[in-house]
Coordinates of C-alpha atoms in Angstrom, one line a residue:
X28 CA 33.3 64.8 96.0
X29 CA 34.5 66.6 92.8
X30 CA 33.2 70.2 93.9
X31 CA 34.9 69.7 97.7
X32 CA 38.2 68.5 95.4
X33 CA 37.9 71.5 93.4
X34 CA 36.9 74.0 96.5
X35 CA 40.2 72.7 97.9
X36 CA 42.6 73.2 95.2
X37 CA 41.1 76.3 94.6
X38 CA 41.5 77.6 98.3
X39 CA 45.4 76.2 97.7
X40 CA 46.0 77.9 94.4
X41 CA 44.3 81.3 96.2
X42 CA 46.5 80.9 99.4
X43 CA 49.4 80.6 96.8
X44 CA 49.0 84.2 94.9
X45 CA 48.4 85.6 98.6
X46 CA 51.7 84.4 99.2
X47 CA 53.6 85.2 95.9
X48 CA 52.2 88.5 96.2
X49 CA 53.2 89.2 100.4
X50 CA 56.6 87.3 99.3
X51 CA 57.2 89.8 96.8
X52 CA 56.4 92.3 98.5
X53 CA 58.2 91.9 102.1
X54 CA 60.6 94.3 103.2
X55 CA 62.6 92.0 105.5
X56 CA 63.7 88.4 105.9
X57 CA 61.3 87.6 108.7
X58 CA 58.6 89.1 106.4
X59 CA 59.0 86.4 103.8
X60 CA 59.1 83.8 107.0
X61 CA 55.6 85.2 107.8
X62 CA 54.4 85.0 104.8
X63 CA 55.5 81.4 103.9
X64 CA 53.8 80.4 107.5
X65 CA 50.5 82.0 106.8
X66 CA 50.2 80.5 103.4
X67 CA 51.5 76.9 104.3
X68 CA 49.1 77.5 107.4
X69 CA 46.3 78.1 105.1
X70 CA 46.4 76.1 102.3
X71 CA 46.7 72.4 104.1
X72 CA 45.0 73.6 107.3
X73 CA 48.1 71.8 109.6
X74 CA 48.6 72.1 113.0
X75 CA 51.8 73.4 113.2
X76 CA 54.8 74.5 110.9
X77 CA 58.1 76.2 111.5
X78 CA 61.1 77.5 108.7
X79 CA 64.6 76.5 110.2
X80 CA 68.1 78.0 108.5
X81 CA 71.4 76.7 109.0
X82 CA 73.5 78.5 111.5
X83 CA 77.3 79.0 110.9
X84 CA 78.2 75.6 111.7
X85 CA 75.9 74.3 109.3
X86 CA 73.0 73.3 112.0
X87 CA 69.2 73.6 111.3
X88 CA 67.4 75.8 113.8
X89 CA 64.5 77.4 113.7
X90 CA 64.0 81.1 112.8
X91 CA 59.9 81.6 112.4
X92 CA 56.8 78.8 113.3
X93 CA 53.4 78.6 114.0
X94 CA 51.6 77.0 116.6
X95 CA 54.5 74.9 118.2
X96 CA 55.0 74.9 121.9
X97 CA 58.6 75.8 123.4
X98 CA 59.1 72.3 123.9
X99 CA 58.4 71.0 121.0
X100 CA 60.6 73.7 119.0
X101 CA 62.9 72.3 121.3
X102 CA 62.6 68.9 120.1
X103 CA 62.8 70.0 116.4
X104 CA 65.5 72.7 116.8
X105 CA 68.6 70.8 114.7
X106 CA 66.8 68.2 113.3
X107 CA 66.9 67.7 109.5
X108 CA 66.7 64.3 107.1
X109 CA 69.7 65.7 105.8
X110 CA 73.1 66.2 105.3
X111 CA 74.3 70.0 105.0
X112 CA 75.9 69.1 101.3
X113 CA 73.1 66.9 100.1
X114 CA 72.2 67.8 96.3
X115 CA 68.7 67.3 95.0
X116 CA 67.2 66.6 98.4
X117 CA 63.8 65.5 98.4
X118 CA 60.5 65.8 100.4
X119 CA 60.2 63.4 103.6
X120 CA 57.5 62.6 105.4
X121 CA 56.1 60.7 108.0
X122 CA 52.6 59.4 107.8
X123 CA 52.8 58.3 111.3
X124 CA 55.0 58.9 113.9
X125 CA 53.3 56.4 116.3
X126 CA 53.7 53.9 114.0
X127 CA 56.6 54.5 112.1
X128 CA 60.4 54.5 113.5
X129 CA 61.2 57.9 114.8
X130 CA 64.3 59.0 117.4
X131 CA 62.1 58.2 120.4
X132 CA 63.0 62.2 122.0
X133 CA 60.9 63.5 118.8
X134 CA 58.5 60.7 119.3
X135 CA 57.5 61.2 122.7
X136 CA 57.8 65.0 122.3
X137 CA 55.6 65.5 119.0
X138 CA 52.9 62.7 120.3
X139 CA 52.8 64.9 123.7
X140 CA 52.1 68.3 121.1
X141 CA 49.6 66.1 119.5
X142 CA 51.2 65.8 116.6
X143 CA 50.6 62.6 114.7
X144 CA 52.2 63.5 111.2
X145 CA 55.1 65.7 110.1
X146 CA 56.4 66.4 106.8
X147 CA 60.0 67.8 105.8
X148 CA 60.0 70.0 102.8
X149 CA 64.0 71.4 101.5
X150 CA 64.1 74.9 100.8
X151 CA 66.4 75.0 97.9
X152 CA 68.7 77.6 96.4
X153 CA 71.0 76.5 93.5
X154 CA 70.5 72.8 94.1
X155 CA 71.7 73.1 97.9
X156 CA 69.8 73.2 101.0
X157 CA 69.6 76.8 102.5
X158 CA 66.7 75.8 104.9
X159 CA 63.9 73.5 105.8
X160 CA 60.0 73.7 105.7
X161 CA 58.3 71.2 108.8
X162 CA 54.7 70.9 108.7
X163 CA 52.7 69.0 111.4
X164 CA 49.4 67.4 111.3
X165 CA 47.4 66.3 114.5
X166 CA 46.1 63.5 112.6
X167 CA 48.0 60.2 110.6
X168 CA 48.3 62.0 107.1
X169 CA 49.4 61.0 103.8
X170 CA 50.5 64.0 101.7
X171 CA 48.5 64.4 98.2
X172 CA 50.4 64.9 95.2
X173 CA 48.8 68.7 95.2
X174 CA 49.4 69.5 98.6
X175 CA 53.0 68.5 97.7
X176 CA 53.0 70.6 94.9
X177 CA 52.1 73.8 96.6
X178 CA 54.3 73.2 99.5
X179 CA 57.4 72.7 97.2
X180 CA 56.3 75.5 95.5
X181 CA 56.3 77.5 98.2
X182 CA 59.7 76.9 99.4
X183 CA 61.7 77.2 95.9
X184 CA 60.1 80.8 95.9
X185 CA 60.9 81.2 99.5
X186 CA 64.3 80.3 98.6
X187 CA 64.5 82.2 95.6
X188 CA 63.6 85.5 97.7
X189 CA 66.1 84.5 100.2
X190 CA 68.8 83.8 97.9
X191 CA 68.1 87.2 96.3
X192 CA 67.9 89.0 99.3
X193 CA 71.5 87.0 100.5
X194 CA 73.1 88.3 97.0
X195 CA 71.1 91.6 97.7
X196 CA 73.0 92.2 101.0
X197 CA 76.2 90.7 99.4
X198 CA 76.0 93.4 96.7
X199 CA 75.9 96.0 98.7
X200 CA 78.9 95.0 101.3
X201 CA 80.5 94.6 98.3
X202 CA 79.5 98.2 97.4
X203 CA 80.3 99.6 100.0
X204 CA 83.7 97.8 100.3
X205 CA 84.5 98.9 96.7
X206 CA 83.7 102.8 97.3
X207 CA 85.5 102.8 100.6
X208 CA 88.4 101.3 98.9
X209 CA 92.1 103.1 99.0
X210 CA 92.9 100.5 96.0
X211 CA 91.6 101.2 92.5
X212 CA 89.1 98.7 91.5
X213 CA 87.5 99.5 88.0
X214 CA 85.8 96.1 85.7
X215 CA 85.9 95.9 82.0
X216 CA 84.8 94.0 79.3
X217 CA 85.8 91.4 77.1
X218 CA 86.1 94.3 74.5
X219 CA 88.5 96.0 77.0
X220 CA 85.6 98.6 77.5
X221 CA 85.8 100.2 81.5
X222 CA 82.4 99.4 83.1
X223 CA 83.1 100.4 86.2
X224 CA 85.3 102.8 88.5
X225 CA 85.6 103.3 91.9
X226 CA 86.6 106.4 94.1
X227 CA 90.1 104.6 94.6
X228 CA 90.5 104.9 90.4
X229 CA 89.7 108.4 90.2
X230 CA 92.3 108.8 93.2
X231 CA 95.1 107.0 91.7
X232 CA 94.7 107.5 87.8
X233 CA 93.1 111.3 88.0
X234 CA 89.9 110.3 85.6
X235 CA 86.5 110.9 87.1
X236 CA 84.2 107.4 86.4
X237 CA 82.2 109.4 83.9
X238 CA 85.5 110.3 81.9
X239 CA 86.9 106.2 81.4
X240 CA 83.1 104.6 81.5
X241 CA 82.3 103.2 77.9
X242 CA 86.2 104.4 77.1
X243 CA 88.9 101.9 76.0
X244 CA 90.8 100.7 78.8
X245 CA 94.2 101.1 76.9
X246 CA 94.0 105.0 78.1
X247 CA 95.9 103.8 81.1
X248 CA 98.2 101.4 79.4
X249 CA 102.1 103.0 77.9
X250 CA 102.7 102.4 74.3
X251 CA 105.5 100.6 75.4
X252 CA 103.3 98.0 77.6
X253 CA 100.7 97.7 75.2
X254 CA 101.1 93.9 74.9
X255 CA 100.6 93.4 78.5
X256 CA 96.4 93.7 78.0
X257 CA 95.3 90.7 75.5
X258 CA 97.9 88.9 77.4
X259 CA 96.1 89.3 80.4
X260 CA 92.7 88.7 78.8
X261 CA 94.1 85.1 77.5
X262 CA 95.1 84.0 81.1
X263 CA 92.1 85.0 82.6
X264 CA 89.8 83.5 80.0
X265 CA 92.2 80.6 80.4
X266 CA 90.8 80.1 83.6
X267 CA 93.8 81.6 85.6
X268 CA 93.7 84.6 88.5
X269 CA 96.4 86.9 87.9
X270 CA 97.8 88.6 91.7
X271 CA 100.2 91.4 92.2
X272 CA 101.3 91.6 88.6
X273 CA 103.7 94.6 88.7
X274 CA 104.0 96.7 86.0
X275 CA 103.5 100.7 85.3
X276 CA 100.4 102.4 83.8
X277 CA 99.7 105.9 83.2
X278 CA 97.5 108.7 84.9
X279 CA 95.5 111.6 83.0
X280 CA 98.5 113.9 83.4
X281 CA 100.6 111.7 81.6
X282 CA 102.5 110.8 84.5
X283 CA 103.3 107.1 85.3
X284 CA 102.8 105.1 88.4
X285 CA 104.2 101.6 89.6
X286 CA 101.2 99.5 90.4
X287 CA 100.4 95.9 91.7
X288 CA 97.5 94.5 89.8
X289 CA 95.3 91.8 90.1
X290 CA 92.8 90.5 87.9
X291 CA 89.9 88.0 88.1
X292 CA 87.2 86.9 85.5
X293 CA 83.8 88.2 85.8
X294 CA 81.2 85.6 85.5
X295 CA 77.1 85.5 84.6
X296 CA 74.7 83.4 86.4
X297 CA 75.9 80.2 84.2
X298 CA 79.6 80.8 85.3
X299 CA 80.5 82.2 81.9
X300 CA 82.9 84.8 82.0
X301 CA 81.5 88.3 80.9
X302 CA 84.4 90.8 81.8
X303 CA 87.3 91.1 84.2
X304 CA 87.8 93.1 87.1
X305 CA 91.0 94.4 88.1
X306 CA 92.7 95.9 91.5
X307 CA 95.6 98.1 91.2
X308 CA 98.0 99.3 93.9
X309 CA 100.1 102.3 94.0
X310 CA 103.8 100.8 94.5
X311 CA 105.7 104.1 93.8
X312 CA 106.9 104.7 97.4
X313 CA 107.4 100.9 98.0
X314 CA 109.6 100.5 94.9
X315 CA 111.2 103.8 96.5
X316 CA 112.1 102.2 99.6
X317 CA 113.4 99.3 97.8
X318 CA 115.9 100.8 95.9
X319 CA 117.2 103.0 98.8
X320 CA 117.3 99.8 100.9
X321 CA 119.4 98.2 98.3
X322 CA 121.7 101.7 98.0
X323 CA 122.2 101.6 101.8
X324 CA 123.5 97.5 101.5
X325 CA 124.9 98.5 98.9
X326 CA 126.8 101.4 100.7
X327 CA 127.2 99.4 103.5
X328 CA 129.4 96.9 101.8
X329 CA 131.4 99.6 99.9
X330 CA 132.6 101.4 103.1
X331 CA 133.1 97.9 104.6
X332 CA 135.7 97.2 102.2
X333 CA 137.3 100.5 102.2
X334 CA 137.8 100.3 105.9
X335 CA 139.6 96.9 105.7
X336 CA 141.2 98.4 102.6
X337 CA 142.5 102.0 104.8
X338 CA 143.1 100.2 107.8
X339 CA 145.4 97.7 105.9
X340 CA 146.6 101.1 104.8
X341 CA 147.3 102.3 107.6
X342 CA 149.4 99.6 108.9
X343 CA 151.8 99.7 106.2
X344 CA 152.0 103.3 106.4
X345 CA 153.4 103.0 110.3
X346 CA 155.3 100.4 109.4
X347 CA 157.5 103.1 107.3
X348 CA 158.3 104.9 110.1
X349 CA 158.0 102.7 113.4
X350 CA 161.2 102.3 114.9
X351 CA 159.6 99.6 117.2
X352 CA 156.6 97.2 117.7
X353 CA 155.5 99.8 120.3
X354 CA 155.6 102.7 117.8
X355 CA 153.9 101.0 115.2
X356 CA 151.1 99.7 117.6
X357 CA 150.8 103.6 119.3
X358 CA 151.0 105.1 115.7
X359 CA 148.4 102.4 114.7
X360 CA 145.9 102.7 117.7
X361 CA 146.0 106.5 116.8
X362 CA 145.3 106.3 112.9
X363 CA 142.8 104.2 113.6
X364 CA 141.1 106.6 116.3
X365 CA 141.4 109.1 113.9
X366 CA 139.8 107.0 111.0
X367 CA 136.9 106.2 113.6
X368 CA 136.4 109.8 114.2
X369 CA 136.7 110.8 110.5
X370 CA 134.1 107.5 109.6
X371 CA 131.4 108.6 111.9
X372 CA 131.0 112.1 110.2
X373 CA 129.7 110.1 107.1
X374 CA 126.7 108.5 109.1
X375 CA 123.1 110.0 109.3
X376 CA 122.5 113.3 111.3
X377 CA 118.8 113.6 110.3
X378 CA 117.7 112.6 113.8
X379 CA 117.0 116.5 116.0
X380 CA 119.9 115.0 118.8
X381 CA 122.4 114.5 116.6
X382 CA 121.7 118.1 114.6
X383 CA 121.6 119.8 117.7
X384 CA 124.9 118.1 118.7
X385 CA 126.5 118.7 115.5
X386 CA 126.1 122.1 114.7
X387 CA 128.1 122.5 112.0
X388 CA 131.7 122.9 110.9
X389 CA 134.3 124.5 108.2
X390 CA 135.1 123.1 105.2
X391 CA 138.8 123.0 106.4
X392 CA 137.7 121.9 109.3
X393 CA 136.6 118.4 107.8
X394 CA 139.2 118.2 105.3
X395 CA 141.9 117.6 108.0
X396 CA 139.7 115.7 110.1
X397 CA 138.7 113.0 107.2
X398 CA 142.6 113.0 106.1
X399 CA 143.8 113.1 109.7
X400 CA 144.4 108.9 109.9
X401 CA 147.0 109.3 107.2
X402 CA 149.5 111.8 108.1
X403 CA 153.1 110.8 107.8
X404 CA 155.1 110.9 111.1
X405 CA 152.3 112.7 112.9
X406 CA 152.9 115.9 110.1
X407 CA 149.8 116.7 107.9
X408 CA 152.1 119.0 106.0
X409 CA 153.7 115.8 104.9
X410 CA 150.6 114.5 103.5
X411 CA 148.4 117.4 102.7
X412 CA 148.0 120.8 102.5
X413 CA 144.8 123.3 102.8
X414 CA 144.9 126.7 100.8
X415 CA 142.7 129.4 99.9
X416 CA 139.4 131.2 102.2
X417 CA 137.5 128.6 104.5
X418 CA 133.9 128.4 104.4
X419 CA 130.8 127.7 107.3
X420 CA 129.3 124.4 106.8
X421 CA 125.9 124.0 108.3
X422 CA 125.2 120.9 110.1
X423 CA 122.2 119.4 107.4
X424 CA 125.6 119.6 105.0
X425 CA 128.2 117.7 107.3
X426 CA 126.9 114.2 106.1
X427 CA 126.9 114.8 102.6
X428 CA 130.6 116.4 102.2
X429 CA 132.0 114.2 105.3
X430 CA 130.8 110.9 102.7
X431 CA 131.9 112.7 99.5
X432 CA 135.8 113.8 101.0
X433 CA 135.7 110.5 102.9
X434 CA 135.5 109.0 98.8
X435 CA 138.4 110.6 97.5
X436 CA 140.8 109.9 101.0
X437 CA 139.9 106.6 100.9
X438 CA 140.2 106.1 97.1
X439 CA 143.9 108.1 97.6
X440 CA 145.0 105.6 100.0
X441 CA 144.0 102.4 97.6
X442 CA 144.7 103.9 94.4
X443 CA 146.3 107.4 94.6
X444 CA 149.0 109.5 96.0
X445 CA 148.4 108.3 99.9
X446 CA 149.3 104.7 98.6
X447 CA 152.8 105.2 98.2
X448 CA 155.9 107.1 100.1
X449 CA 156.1 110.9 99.6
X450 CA 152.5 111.3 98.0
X451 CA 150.8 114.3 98.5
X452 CA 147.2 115.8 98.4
X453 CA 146.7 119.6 97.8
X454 CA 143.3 120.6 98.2
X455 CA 142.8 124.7 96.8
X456 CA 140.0 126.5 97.6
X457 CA 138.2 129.6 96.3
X458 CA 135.2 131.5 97.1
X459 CA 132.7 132.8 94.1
X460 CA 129.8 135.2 94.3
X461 CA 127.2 131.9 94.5
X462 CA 129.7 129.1 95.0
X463 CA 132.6 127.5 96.5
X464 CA 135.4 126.4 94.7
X465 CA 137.3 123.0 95.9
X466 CA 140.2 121.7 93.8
X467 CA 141.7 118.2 94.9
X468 CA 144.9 117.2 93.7
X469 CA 147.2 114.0 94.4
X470 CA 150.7 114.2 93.2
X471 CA 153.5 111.7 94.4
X472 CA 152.0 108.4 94.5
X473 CA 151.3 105.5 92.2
X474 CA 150.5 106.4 88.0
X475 CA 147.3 106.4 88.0
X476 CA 144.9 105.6 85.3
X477 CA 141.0 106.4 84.9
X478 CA 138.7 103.0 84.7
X479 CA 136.4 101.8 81.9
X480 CA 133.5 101.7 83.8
X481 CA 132.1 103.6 86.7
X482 CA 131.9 101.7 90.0
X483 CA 129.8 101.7 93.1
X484 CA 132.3 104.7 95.0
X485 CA 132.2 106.8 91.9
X486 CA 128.5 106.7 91.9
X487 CA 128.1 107.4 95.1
X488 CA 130.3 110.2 94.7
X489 CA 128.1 111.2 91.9
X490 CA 124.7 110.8 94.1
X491 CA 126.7 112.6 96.7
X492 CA 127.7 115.5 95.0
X493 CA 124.2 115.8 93.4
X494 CA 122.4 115.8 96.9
X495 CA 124.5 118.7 97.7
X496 CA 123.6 120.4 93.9
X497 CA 127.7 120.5 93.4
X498 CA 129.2 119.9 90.1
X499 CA 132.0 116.8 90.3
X500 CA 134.4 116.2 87.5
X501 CA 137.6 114.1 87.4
X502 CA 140.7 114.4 85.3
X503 CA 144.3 112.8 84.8
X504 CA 147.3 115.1 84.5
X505 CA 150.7 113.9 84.0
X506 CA 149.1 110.8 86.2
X507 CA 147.5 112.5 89.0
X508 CA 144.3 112.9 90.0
X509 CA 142.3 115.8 89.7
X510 CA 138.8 116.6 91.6
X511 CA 137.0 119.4 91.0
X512 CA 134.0 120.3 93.2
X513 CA 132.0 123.7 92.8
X514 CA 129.3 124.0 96.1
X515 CA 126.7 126.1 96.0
X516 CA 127.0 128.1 99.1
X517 CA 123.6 128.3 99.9
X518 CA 123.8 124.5 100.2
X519 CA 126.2 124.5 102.7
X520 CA 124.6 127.5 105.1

């Protein structure tokens, strides 16, 4: 009786290295399915046996078996002792099943495969359930504390090998994710050392991996940032994630570059955290469009008021000279045409249409047609006067000087020589070897003083001028305004 003991535990011990070593050794998942069967098969001699997996709703099914009709996997298919977020599950078996209280469709079904017995082993990963073991005996049988051994051994390697081959396969998605990623994704760490860099890195910051690997990661950090970093080690090791931190870090070159970074803790197989991995977005050209979203409301709302500010202008200028509500509504009706007209030359031509419409003018051209809305009387003698050589300008030109002449008229009318009776604008002009000369001066209208501070019109004015590469200066003398513009003429061609 003690040599047939011993002959069997040897014959399970042997049928467990078989398995350890095939299990080891499998290339694929259904591999290490095989090779569970065959040694289960082996070392307790059962009748049939079958390794189900949870599908993505959390369901037992089966995915390999042995000796099990299509019925009977039918039976079985979904069946477990329990629940998907049991912890610490144990063994269950059934000595049984004629005897003992079973749902009568796996009763009838097992008895039918001539199955008498079946016991339900967990196959465990990180004290969850990632799978089941059934065995099935065509006999009553009570499981010995040795056969119980080996078959619980055999599915906490079995799970092992799964989960390993799981974070396997995760690894490498993740790989491959990382490598194919437009976003810079490098790890470091808790000395700050970079331990890893991805294509995305190299793209955005200019260092190859084997230049920043085992370097400080400060190399990317400004002197003037260089609090940011243990700041952002505290949080994390605080137990915080940090997203779409904006700040600015900078490149090999020197250069620097608006990113949004986010940070998370690294963690070891005990969920201690070992480093921090970081994802950084280039946020230059979003930034970009930011601020020129905010110039164009900006903009907007300036030349909003000023045409409240003209056409309220305009009305008292009529007024002067209308000899009747008729008159002044006909003189109105036509400044404001006029202001429509002289308005619409400050909007965006970049479209081909509205180039190909616009061809181009002269420089004298748009004078009279931006200061057109506020002639006196119908006279622009009365109100303005043109001297000196006249000059092509191109249509890619139009927008800029339109908006920059379109600044001083309106200005004029508010604050300057159009805001009064008998104010006048004399714009000179003069042609150099590389640039064009353009001298505005107001004379006639309210004293004028220059401001403290520089307000939205004057730096647009500013922005203007320097889109067109001119150089814009102001003066007072004896009260009046004074612009002086110098365009380079191959700006204006």
């Amino acid at each position: 009786m003690l040599n047939e003991r011993a002959c069997k535990e040897g014959g399970l011990a042997r049928a467990l290295d078989r398995f350890t070593d095939r299990l080891y050794r499998a290339s694929s998942t259904a591999g290490m399915y095989d090779a569970a069967l065959d040694a289960i098969s082996e070392a307790l001699d059962c009748t049939g046996t079958s390794i189900l997996r949870p599908d993505p709703d959390g369901v037992m099914r089966i995915v390999a078996w042995r000796g099990l009709s299509d019925a009977c996997r039918s039976a079985v298919d979904g069946y477990s002792p329990w629940l998907p977020d049991d912890q610490d599950a144990e063994p269950f078996f059934i000595e049984d099943i004629a005897t003992e209280g079973v749902p009568p469709s796996l009763k009838d079904i097992t008895l039918h495969e001539g199955l008498r017995s079946l016991a339900f082993i967990p196959v465990p990963l990180d004290d969850k359930i990632i799978g089941e073991l059934i065995i099935g005996f065509e006999r009553a049988h009570a499981f010995t504390e040795h056969e119980l051994q080996v078959s619980t051994t055999i599915t906490r390697q079995l799970g092992f090998c799964i989960g390993r081959r799981l974070a396997d396969e995760a690894a490498r998605w993740l790989g491959a994710v990382i490598e194919s990623s437009d976003d810079a994704i490098f790890t470091k760490n808790l000395d700050g050392i970079i331990t890893g860099w991805n294509p995305g890195a190299e793209a955005l910051f200019g260092y190859t991996a084997s230049e920043v690997i085992g370097k400080p990661g400060k190399i990317l950090i400004p002197i003037d940032r260089d609090d940011e970093e243990p700041t952002i080690f505290k949080r994390i090791l605080d137990g915080e994630r940090i997203d779409h931190y904006e700040t600015t870090r900078q490149r090999k070159d020197g250069s620097l570059v608006d990113i949004s970074l986010s940070v998370s803790p690294i963690k070891d197989v005990d969920r201690v955290i070992i480093g921090i991995s970081k994802i950084a977005r280039d946020v230059t050209e979003r930034r970009r469009l930011e601020e020129k979203q905010q110039l164009l409301f900006s903009e907007m709302e300036h030349r909003i008021k000023n045409l409240f500010a003209v056409a309220s202008s305009i009305v008292n200028i009529g007024a002067r000279s209308a000899t009747s509500p008729d008159d002044l509504a006909a003189a109105v009706c036509g400044r404001l045409n006029a202001l429509a007209g002289a308005h619409s030359l400050t909007l965006s031509f970049s479209s081909p249409r509205r180039s190909f419409e616009n061809p181009g003018t002269t420089l004298h051209s748009l004078v009279r047609t931006i200061l057109s809305p506020f002639t006196r009387g119908g006279s622009a003698e009365a109100t303005f006067t043109i001297s000196g050589p006249d000059v092509p300008v191109a249509s890619h030109a139009v927008t800029p000087l339109a908006l920059l002449l379109y600044e001083f008229a309106t200005n004029a009318v508010k604050y300057g020589s159009l805001s009064a009776p008998g104010g006048h604008i004399d714009v000179d002009c003069r042609k150099g070897k590389d640039h064009y000369f353009l001298t505005w001066r107001e004379s006639g209208g309210l004293p004028l003083s220059m401001p403290n501070g520089e307000g939205f019109g004057s730096k647009l004015a500013r922005a203007t001028a320097a889109q067109l590469g001119a150089e814009l200066s102001r003066e007072l003398s004896s009260g009046s305004l004074v612009i002086r513009l110098a365009l380079p003429l191959d700006r204006l061609r």
